[in-house]
Amino acid sequence: MIYGIVSEKDDKTSLAYLKSKKVADVNIIHVSRLDVLSSRFVAGDIIYVISVDRFPSVSRFVAFAEAVLHAGVSLRILEQSYLEVGNGKHFRPAVAEHLNTLVCLERCCAQRLFSAFPFNVAGKDYAADCIADITVGILAKTYLSDGILHRGG
């Protein structure tokens, strides 16, 4: 089967790309339902997504990529082909290290923020979402498909 992952950031152009990859309407899954998709796919399936910034956080992307690898599925990412996994491709050691760093950064920043300032539950959720959005944005920009790794400097 061929699946597509979409989020609120996707528009008609994104859907046209998924259609060009022969993704059926019923197989276009919203990113909030990744657990449903994880239970559905089997070895040999292909999953397309426009960008890693469609995932809610780097930790969610890493967890999903690990599930893809263990299931024998391919994850194809249009804008960050360097982050594609499956079908014999794994993250390079430097990329895996960078992903682990970003996952730790997400957790540490949120914990430090919560320990320094009093938040209600909604405030904690909002702050955690903002931090996750920033780190997934950093990941997307770092491995953008223009061929240049956008790292410090």
mmCIF file of N, CA and C in Angstrom, residues 48-153:
data_model
loop_
_atom_site.group_PDB
_atom_site.id
_atom_site.type_symbol
_atom_site.label_atom_id
_atom_site.label_comp_id
_atom_site.label_asym_id
_atom_site.label_seq_id
_atom_site.Cartn_x
_atom_site.Cartn_y
_atom_site.Cartn_z
ATOM 1 N N TYR A 48 4.506 8.581 2.120
ATOM 2 C CA TYR A 48 5.001 9.868 1.636
ATOM 3 C C TYR A 48 4.564 10.979 2.575
ATOM 4 N N VAL A 49 5.453 11.932 2.776
ATOM 5 C CA VAL A 49 5.137 13.145 3.526
ATOM 6 C C VAL A 49 5.910 14.287 2.868
ATOM 7 N N ILE A 50 5.339 15.470 2.887
ATOM 8 C CA ILE A 50 5.976 16.610 2.235
ATOM 9 C C ILE A 50 7.241 17.025 2.974
ATOM 10 N N SER A 51 7.167 17.141 4.301
ATOM 11 C CA SER A 51 8.292 17.623 5.092
ATOM 12 C C SER A 51 8.203 17.071 6.509
ATOM 13 N N VAL A 52 9.335 16.989 7.192
ATOM 14 C CA VAL A 52 9.316 16.554 8.583
ATOM 15 C C VAL A 52 8.611 17.567 9.469
ATOM 16 N N ASP A 53 8.458 18.803 9.011
ATOM 17 C CA ASP A 53 7.763 19.777 9.848
ATOM 18 C C ASP A 53 6.263 19.508 9.932
ATOM 19 N N ARG A 54 5.786 18.474 9.243
ATOM 20 C CA ARG A 54 4.393 18.050 9.372
ATOM 21 C C ARG A 54 4.187 17.250 10.662
ATOM 22 N N PHE A 55 5.266 16.714 11.218
ATOM 23 C CA PHE A 55 5.180 15.963 12.470
ATOM 24 C C PHE A 55 5.079 16.939 13.637
ATOM 25 N N PRO A 56 4.385 16.541 14.713
ATOM 26 C CA PRO A 56 4.202 17.466 15.832
ATOM 27 C C PRO A 56 5.477 17.763 16.615
ATOM 28 N N SER A 57 6.462 16.862 16.558
ATOM 29 C CA SER A 57 7.712 17.073 17.281
ATOM 30 C C SER A 57 8.791 16.180 16.694
ATOM 31 N N VAL A 58 10.029 16.475 17.037
ATOM 32 C CA VAL A 58 11.140 15.635 16.586
ATOM 33 C C VAL A 58 11.039 14.256 17.235
ATOM 34 N N SER A 59 10.666 14.214 18.511
ATOM 35 C CA SER A 59 10.566 12.918 19.186
ATOM 36 C C SER A 59 9.490 12.047 18.538
ATOM 37 N N ARG A 60 8.396 12.651 18.091
ATOM 38 C CA ARG A 60 7.345 11.882 17.401
ATOM 39 C C ARG A 60 7.832 11.410 16.041
ATOM 40 N N PHE A 61 8.599 12.241 15.334
ATOM 41 C CA PHE A 61 9.172 11.834 14.052
ATOM 42 C C PHE A 61 10.135 10.666 14.240
ATOM 43 N N VAL A 62 11.013 10.751 15.233
ATOM 44 C CA VAL A 62 11.996 9.689 15.480
ATOM 45 C C VAL A 62 11.290 8.390 15.844
ATOM 46 N N ALA A 63 10.292 8.459 16.704
ATOM 47 C CA ALA A 63 9.543 7.257 17.090
ATOM 48 C C ALA A 63 8.850 6.632 15.877
ATOM 49 N N PHE A 64 8.266 7.476 15.025
ATOM 50 C CA PHE A 64 7.599 6.971 13.827
ATOM 51 C C PHE A 64 8.607 6.361 12.860
ATOM 52 N N ALA A 65 9.753 7.007 12.683
ATOM 53 C CA ALA A 65 10.796 6.480 11.792
ATOM 54 C C ALA A 65 11.295 5.129 12.285
ATOM 55 N N GLU A 66 11.423 4.961 13.603
ATOM 56 C CA GLU A 66 11.831 3.667 14.149
ATOM 57 C C GLU A 66 10.781 2.596 13.877
ATOM 58 N N ALA A 67 9.503 2.947 14.010
ATOM 59 C CA ALA A 67 8.424 2.005 13.708
ATOM 60 C C ALA A 67 8.451 1.616 12.232
ATOM 61 N N VAL A 68 8.728 2.587 11.377
ATOM 62 C CA VAL A 68 8.830 2.331 9.936
ATOM 63 C C VAL A 68 9.970 1.358 9.654
ATOM 64 N N LEU A 69 11.115 1.590 10.264
ATOM 65 C CA LEU A 69 12.267 0.706 10.058
ATOM 66 C C LEU A 69 11.986 -0.716 10.526
ATOM 67 N N HIS A 70 11.374 -0.843 11.700
ATOM 68 C CA HIS A 70 11.095 -2.175 12.237
ATOM 69 C C HIS A 70 10.056 -2.930 11.421
ATOM 70 N N ALA A 71 9.158 -2.215 10.757
ATOM 71 C CA ALA A 71 8.103 -2.847 9.973
ATOM 72 C C ALA A 71 8.532 -3.158 8.544
ATOM 73 N N GLY A 72 9.677 -2.648 8.116
ATOM 74 C CA GLY A 72 10.129 -2.872 6.752
ATOM 75 C C GLY A 72 9.419 -1.997 5.734
ATOM 76 N N VAL A 73 9.012 -0.826 6.172
ATOM 77 C CA VAL A 73 8.287 0.137 5.338
ATOM 78 C C VAL A 73 9.258 1.238 4.924
ATOM 79 N N SER A 74 8.950 1.942 3.845
ATOM 80 C CA SER A 74 9.766 3.078 3.403
ATOM 81 C C SER A 74 9.058 4.379 3.722
ATOM 82 N N LEU A 75 9.796 5.326 4.277
ATOM 83 C CA LEU A 75 9.288 6.669 4.546
ATOM 84 C C LEU A 75 10.005 7.623 3.609
ATOM 85 N N ARG A 76 9.257 8.246 2.702
ATOM 86 C CA ARG A 76 9.808 9.177 1.730
ATOM 87 C C ARG A 76 9.402 10.592 2.104
ATOM 88 N N ILE A 77 10.389 11.488 2.175
ATOM 89 C CA ILE A 77 10.132 12.867 2.585
ATOM 90 C C ILE A 77 10.572 13.783 1.454
ATOM 91 N N LEU A 78 9.626 14.469 0.846
ATOM 92 C CA LEU A 78 9.901 15.297 -0.333
ATOM 93 C C LEU A 78 10.959 16.362 -0.062
ATOM 94 N N GLU A 79 10.818 17.136 0.990
ATOM 95 C CA GLU A 79 11.699 18.277 1.216
ATOM 96 C C GLU A 79 12.985 17.931 1.975
ATOM 97 N N GLN A 80 13.044 16.787 2.622
ATOM 98 C CA GLN A 80 14.246 16.386 3.357
ATOM 99 C C GLN A 80 14.589 14.934 3.012
ATOM 100 N N SER A 81 14.986 14.708 1.790
ATOM 101 C CA SER A 81 15.274 13.344 1.351
ATOM 102 C C SER A 81 16.414 12.712 2.158
ATOM 103 N N TYR A 82 17.242 13.521 2.769
ATOM 104 C CA TYR A 82 18.351 13.035 3.600
ATOM 105 C C TYR A 82 17.833 12.299 4.832
ATOM 106 N N LEU A 83 16.580 12.550 5.223
ATOM 107 C CA LEU A 83 15.993 11.935 6.412
ATOM 108 C C LEU A 83 15.111 10.729 6.084
ATOM 109 N N GLU A 84 15.105 10.306 4.832
ATOM 110 C CA GLU A 84 14.300 9.145 4.446
ATOM 111 C C GLU A 84 14.874 7.873 5.058
ATOM 112 N N VAL A 85 13.969 6.974 5.452
ATOM 113 C CA VAL A 85 14.379 5.692 6.021
ATOM 114 C C VAL A 85 13.554 4.574 5.401
ATOM 115 N N GLY A 86 14.051 3.351 5.583
ATOM 116 C CA GLY A 86 13.357 2.180 5.084
ATOM 117 C C GLY A 86 13.960 1.691 3.791
ATOM 118 N N ASN A 87 13.579 0.491 3.422
ATOM 119 C CA ASN A 87 14.065 -0.119 2.181
ATOM 120 C C ASN A 87 15.593 -0.125 2.126
ATOM 121 N N GLY A 88 16.205 -0.474 3.251
ATOM 122 C CA GLY A 88 17.659 -0.547 3.327
ATOM 123 C C GLY A 88 18.346 0.726 3.765
ATOM 124 N N LYS A 89 17.618 1.843 3.829
ATOM 125 C CA LYS A 89 18.203 3.113 4.252
ATOM 126 C C LYS A 89 17.979 3.335 5.739
ATOM 127 N N HIS A 90 19.022 3.735 6.426
ATOM 128 C CA HIS A 90 18.953 4.097 7.841
ATOM 129 C C HIS A 90 19.539 5.491 7.990
ATOM 130 N N PHE A 91 19.290 6.095 9.146
ATOM 131 C CA PHE A 91 19.918 7.384 9.402
ATOM 132 C C PHE A 91 21.422 7.193 9.506
ATOM 133 N N ARG A 92 22.181 8.095 8.916
ATOM 134 C CA ARG A 92 23.631 8.076 9.090
ATOM 135 C C ARG A 92 23.943 8.396 10.545
ATOM 136 N N PRO A 93 25.096 7.950 11.050
ATOM 137 C CA PRO A 93 25.413 8.176 12.464
ATOM 138 C C PRO A 93 25.337 9.646 12.889
ATOM 139 N N ALA A 94 25.833 10.551 12.061
ATOM 140 C CA ALA A 94 25.783 11.980 12.413
ATOM 141 C C ALA A 94 24.340 12.476 12.464
ATOM 142 N N VAL A 95 23.495 11.992 11.570
ATOM 143 C CA VAL A 95 22.085 12.391 11.556
ATOM 144 C C VAL A 95 21.388 11.830 12.788
ATOM 145 N N ALA A 96 21.656 10.561 13.113
ATOM 146 C CA ALA A 96 21.051 9.954 14.303
ATOM 147 C C ALA A 96 21.453 10.711 15.566
ATOM 148 N N GLU A 97 22.716 11.118 15.629
ATOM 149 C CA GLU A 97 23.187 11.887 16.778
ATOM 150 C C GLU A 97 22.473 13.245 16.850
ATOM 151 N N HIS A 98 22.299 13.897 15.700
ATOM 152 C CA HIS A 98 21.599 15.182 15.662
ATOM 153 C C HIS A 98 20.140 15.017 16.086
ATOM 154 N N LEU A 99 19.495 13.956 15.635
ATOM 155 C CA LEU A 99 18.114 13.687 16.034
ATOM 156 C C LEU A 99 18.010 13.469 17.536
ATOM 157 N N ASN A 100 18.935 12.695 18.093
ATOM 158 C CA ASN A 100 18.931 12.471 19.545
ATOM 159 C C ASN A 100 19.135 13.772 20.310
ATOM 160 N N THR A 101 19.999 14.622 19.802
ATOM 161 C CA THR A 101 20.237 15.919 20.433
ATOM 162 C C THR A 101 18.967 16.763 20.429
ATOM 163 N N LEU A 102 18.254 16.780 19.300
ATOM 164 C CA LEU A 102 17.023 17.564 19.219
ATOM 165 C C LEU A 102 15.927 16.999 20.124
ATOM 166 N N VAL A 103 15.855 15.674 20.233
ATOM 167 C CA VAL A 103 14.875 15.055 21.138
ATOM 168 C C VAL A 103 15.179 15.459 22.581
ATOM 169 N N CYS A 104 16.453 15.388 22.960
ATOM 170 C CA CYS A 104 16.851 15.812 24.312
ATOM 171 C C CYS A 104 16.580 17.295 24.524
ATOM 172 N N LEU A 105 16.829 18.098 23.508
ATOM 173 C CA LEU A 105 16.582 19.536 23.588
ATOM 174 C C LEU A 105 15.099 19.821 23.843
ATOM 175 N N GLU A 106 14.225 19.100 23.133
ATOM 176 C CA GLU A 106 12.788 19.267 23.357
ATOM 177 C C GLU A 106 12.425 19.009 24.815
ATOM 178 N N ARG A 107 12.902 17.899 25.338
ATOM 179 C CA ARG A 107 12.572 17.513 26.713
ATOM 180 C C ARG A 107 13.182 18.475 27.732
ATOM 181 N N CYS A 108 14.464 18.765 27.569
ATOM 182 C CA CYS A 108 15.169 19.611 28.541
ATOM 183 C C CYS A 108 14.599 21.017 28.591
ATOM 184 N N CYS A 109 14.338 21.603 27.435
ATOM 185 C CA CYS A 109 13.804 22.967 27.403
ATOM 186 C C CYS A 109 12.451 23.027 28.103
ATOM 187 N N ALA A 110 11.600 22.070 27.820
ATOM 188 C CA ALA A 110 10.279 22.067 28.455
ATOM 189 C C ALA A 110 10.405 21.884 29.963
ATOM 190 N N GLN A 111 11.238 20.954 30.396
ATOM 191 C CA GLN A 111 11.396 20.707 31.837
ATOM 192 C C GLN A 111 11.968 21.926 32.557
ATOM 193 N N ARG A 112 12.950 22.564 31.957
ATOM 194 C CA ARG A 112 13.537 23.754 32.581
ATOM 195 C C ARG A 112 12.522 24.898 32.660
ATOM 196 N N LEU A 113 11.766 25.054 31.601
ATOM 197 C CA LEU A 113 10.756 26.109 31.574
ATOM 198 C C LEU A 113 9.689 25.851 32.637
ATOM 199 N N PHE A 114 9.252 24.605 32.757
ATOM 200 C CA PHE A 114 8.209 24.266 33.728
ATOM 201 C C PHE A 114 8.704 24.379 35.162
ATOM 202 N N SER A 115 9.988 24.114 35.375
ATOM 203 C CA SER A 115 10.518 24.219 36.738
ATOM 204 C C SER A 115 10.790 25.675 37.134
ATOM 205 N N ALA A 116 10.983 26.545 36.148
ATOM 206 C CA ALA A 116 11.301 27.946 36.442
ATOM 207 C C ALA A 116 10.069 28.822 36.598
ATOM 208 N N PHE A 117 8.972 28.478 35.911
ATOM 209 C CA PHE A 117 7.777 29.316 35.924
ATOM 210 C C PHE A 117 6.542 28.488 36.258
ATOM 211 N N PRO A 118 5.620 29.102 36.990
ATOM 212 C CA PRO A 118 4.374 28.377 37.274
ATOM 213 C C PRO A 118 3.442 28.402 36.052
ATOM 214 N N PHE A 119 2.987 27.242 35.633
ATOM 215 C CA PHE A 119 2.070 27.114 34.496
ATOM 216 C C PHE A 119 0.843 26.323 34.931
ATOM 217 N N ASN A 120 -0.294 26.663 34.344
ATOM 218 C CA ASN A 120 -1.434 25.764 34.485
ATOM 219 C C ASN A 120 -1.301 24.701 33.395
ATOM 220 N N VAL A 121 -2.206 23.752 33.357
ATOM 221 C CA VAL A 121 -2.095 22.639 32.408
ATOM 222 C C VAL A 121 -2.117 23.135 30.962
ATOM 223 N N ALA A 122 -3.019 24.049 30.664
ATOM 224 C CA ALA A 122 -3.110 24.579 29.296
ATOM 225 C C ALA A 122 -1.833 25.333 28.921
ATOM 226 N N GLY A 123 -1.265 26.065 29.872
ATOM 227 C CA GLY A 123 -0.017 26.783 29.620
ATOM 228 C C GLY A 123 1.142 25.840 29.355
ATOM 229 N N LYS A 124 1.201 24.749 30.109
ATOM 230 C CA LYS A 124 2.255 23.746 29.886
ATOM 231 C C LYS A 124 2.118 23.112 28.508
ATOM 232 N N ASP A 125 0.887 22.776 28.138
ATOM 233 C CA ASP A 125 0.657 22.179 26.820
ATOM 234 C C ASP A 125 1.076 23.131 25.703
ATOM 235 N N TYR A 126 0.704 24.394 25.854
ATOM 236 C CA TYR A 126 1.045 25.386 24.836
ATOM 237 C C TYR A 126 2.556 25.581 24.737
ATOM 238 N N ALA A 127 3.226 25.704 25.872
ATOM 239 C CA ALA A 127 4.682 25.889 25.870
ATOM 240 C C ALA A 127 5.382 24.677 25.271
ATOM 241 N N ALA A 128 4.941 23.490 25.629
ATOM 242 C CA ALA A 128 5.546 22.260 25.079
ATOM 243 C C ALA A 128 5.326 22.183 23.573
ATOM 244 N N ASP A 129 4.136 22.573 23.104
ATOM 245 C CA ASP A 129 3.865 22.579 21.663
ATOM 246 C C ASP A 129 4.753 23.583 20.934
ATOM 247 N N CYS A 130 4.970 24.745 21.534
ATOM 248 C CA CYS A 130 5.838 25.764 20.922
ATOM 249 C C CYS A 130 7.279 25.263 20.815
ATOM 250 N N ILE A 131 7.770 24.658 21.870
ATOM 251 C CA ILE A 131 9.138 24.121 21.855
ATOM 252 C C ILE A 131 9.263 23.026 20.808
ATOM 253 N N ALA A 132 8.279 22.137 20.746
ATOM 254 C CA ALA A 132 8.299 21.049 19.759
ATOM 255 C C ALA A 132 8.255 21.607 18.342
ATOM 256 N N ASP A 133 7.457 22.641 18.120
ATOM 257 C CA ASP A 133 7.356 23.244 16.796
ATOM 258 C C ASP A 133 8.680 23.889 16.382
ATOM 259 N N ILE A 134 9.353 24.491 17.337
ATOM 260 C CA ILE A 134 10.654 25.104 17.050
ATOM 261 C C ILE A 134 11.685 24.033 16.694
ATOM 262 N N THR A 135 11.760 22.962 17.458
ATOM 263 C CA THR A 135 12.776 21.938 17.193
ATOM 264 C C THR A 135 12.503 21.190 15.886
ATOM 265 N N VAL A 136 11.237 20.919 15.579
ATOM 266 C CA VAL A 136 10.944 20.252 14.312
ATOM 267 C C VAL A 136 11.221 21.207 13.147
ATOM 268 N N GLY A 137 11.039 22.497 13.360
ATOM 269 C CA GLY A 137 11.406 23.491 12.350
ATOM 270 C C GLY A 137 12.907 23.536 12.118
ATOM 271 N N ILE A 138 13.664 23.418 13.198
ATOM 272 C CA ILE A 138 15.130 23.366 13.079
ATOM 273 C C ILE A 138 15.542 22.143 12.274
ATOM 274 N N LEU A 139 14.933 20.994 12.569
ATOM 275 C CA LEU A 139 15.243 19.768 11.830
ATOM 276 C C LEU A 139 14.912 19.920 10.358
ATOM 277 N N ALA A 140 13.744 20.469 10.055
ATOM 278 C CA ALA A 140 13.336 20.648 8.661
ATOM 279 C C ALA A 140 14.293 21.567 7.912
ATOM 280 N N LYS A 141 14.676 22.662 8.540
ATOM 281 C CA LYS A 141 15.574 23.620 7.884
ATOM 282 C C LYS A 141 16.987 23.055 7.729
ATOM 283 N N THR A 142 17.453 22.304 8.719
ATOM 284 C CA THR A 142 18.809 21.756 8.671
ATOM 285 C C THR A 142 19.000 20.813 7.497
ATOM 286 N N TYR A 143 17.998 19.992 7.214
ATOM 287 C CA TYR A 143 18.130 18.980 6.166
ATOM 288 C C TYR A 143 17.280 19.291 4.941
ATOM 289 N N LEU A 144 17.077 20.563 4.665
ATOM 290 C CA LEU A 144 16.305 20.983 3.510
ATOM 291 C C LEU A 144 16.913 20.421 2.229
ATOM 292 N N SER A 145 16.085 20.141 1.245
ATOM 293 C CA SER A 145 16.545 19.432 0.047
ATOM 294 C C SER A 145 17.308 20.293 -0.948
ATOM 295 N N ASP A 146 17.729 21.491 -0.563
ATOM 296 C CA ASP A 146 18.498 22.307 -1.497
ATOM 297 C C ASP A 146 19.959 21.873 -1.573
ATOM 298 N N GLY A 147 20.286 20.785 -0.861
ATOM 299 C CA GLY A 147 21.633 20.233 -0.942
ATOM 300 C C GLY A 147 22.624 20.813 0.034
ATOM 301 N N ILE A 148 22.197 21.782 0.806
ATOM 302 C CA ILE A 148 23.092 22.413 1.772
ATOM 303 C C ILE A 148 22.618 22.069 3.159
ATOM 304 N N LEU A 149 23.502 21.543 3.981
ATOM 305 C CA LEU A 149 23.154 21.310 5.375
ATOM 306 C C LEU A 149 23.299 22.639 6.101
ATOM 307 N N HIS A 150 22.208 23.143 6.617
ATOM 308 C CA HIS A 150 22.179 24.457 7.250
ATOM 309 C C HIS A 150 22.547 24.321 8.722
ATOM 310 N N ARG A 151 23.809 24.154 8.998
ATOM 311 C CA ARG A 151 24.260 24.014 10.384
ATOM 312 C C ARG A 151 25.017 25.225 10.776
ATOM 313 N N GLY A 152 24.934 25.554 12.073
ATOM 314 C CA GLY A 152 25.604 26.696 12.681
ATOM 315 C C GLY A 152 26.598 27.440 11.815
ATOM 316 N N GLY A 153 27.018 28.565 12.241
ATOM 317 C CA GLY A 153 28.036 29.214 11.456
ATOM 318 C C GLY A 153 27.965 30.658 11.428
#
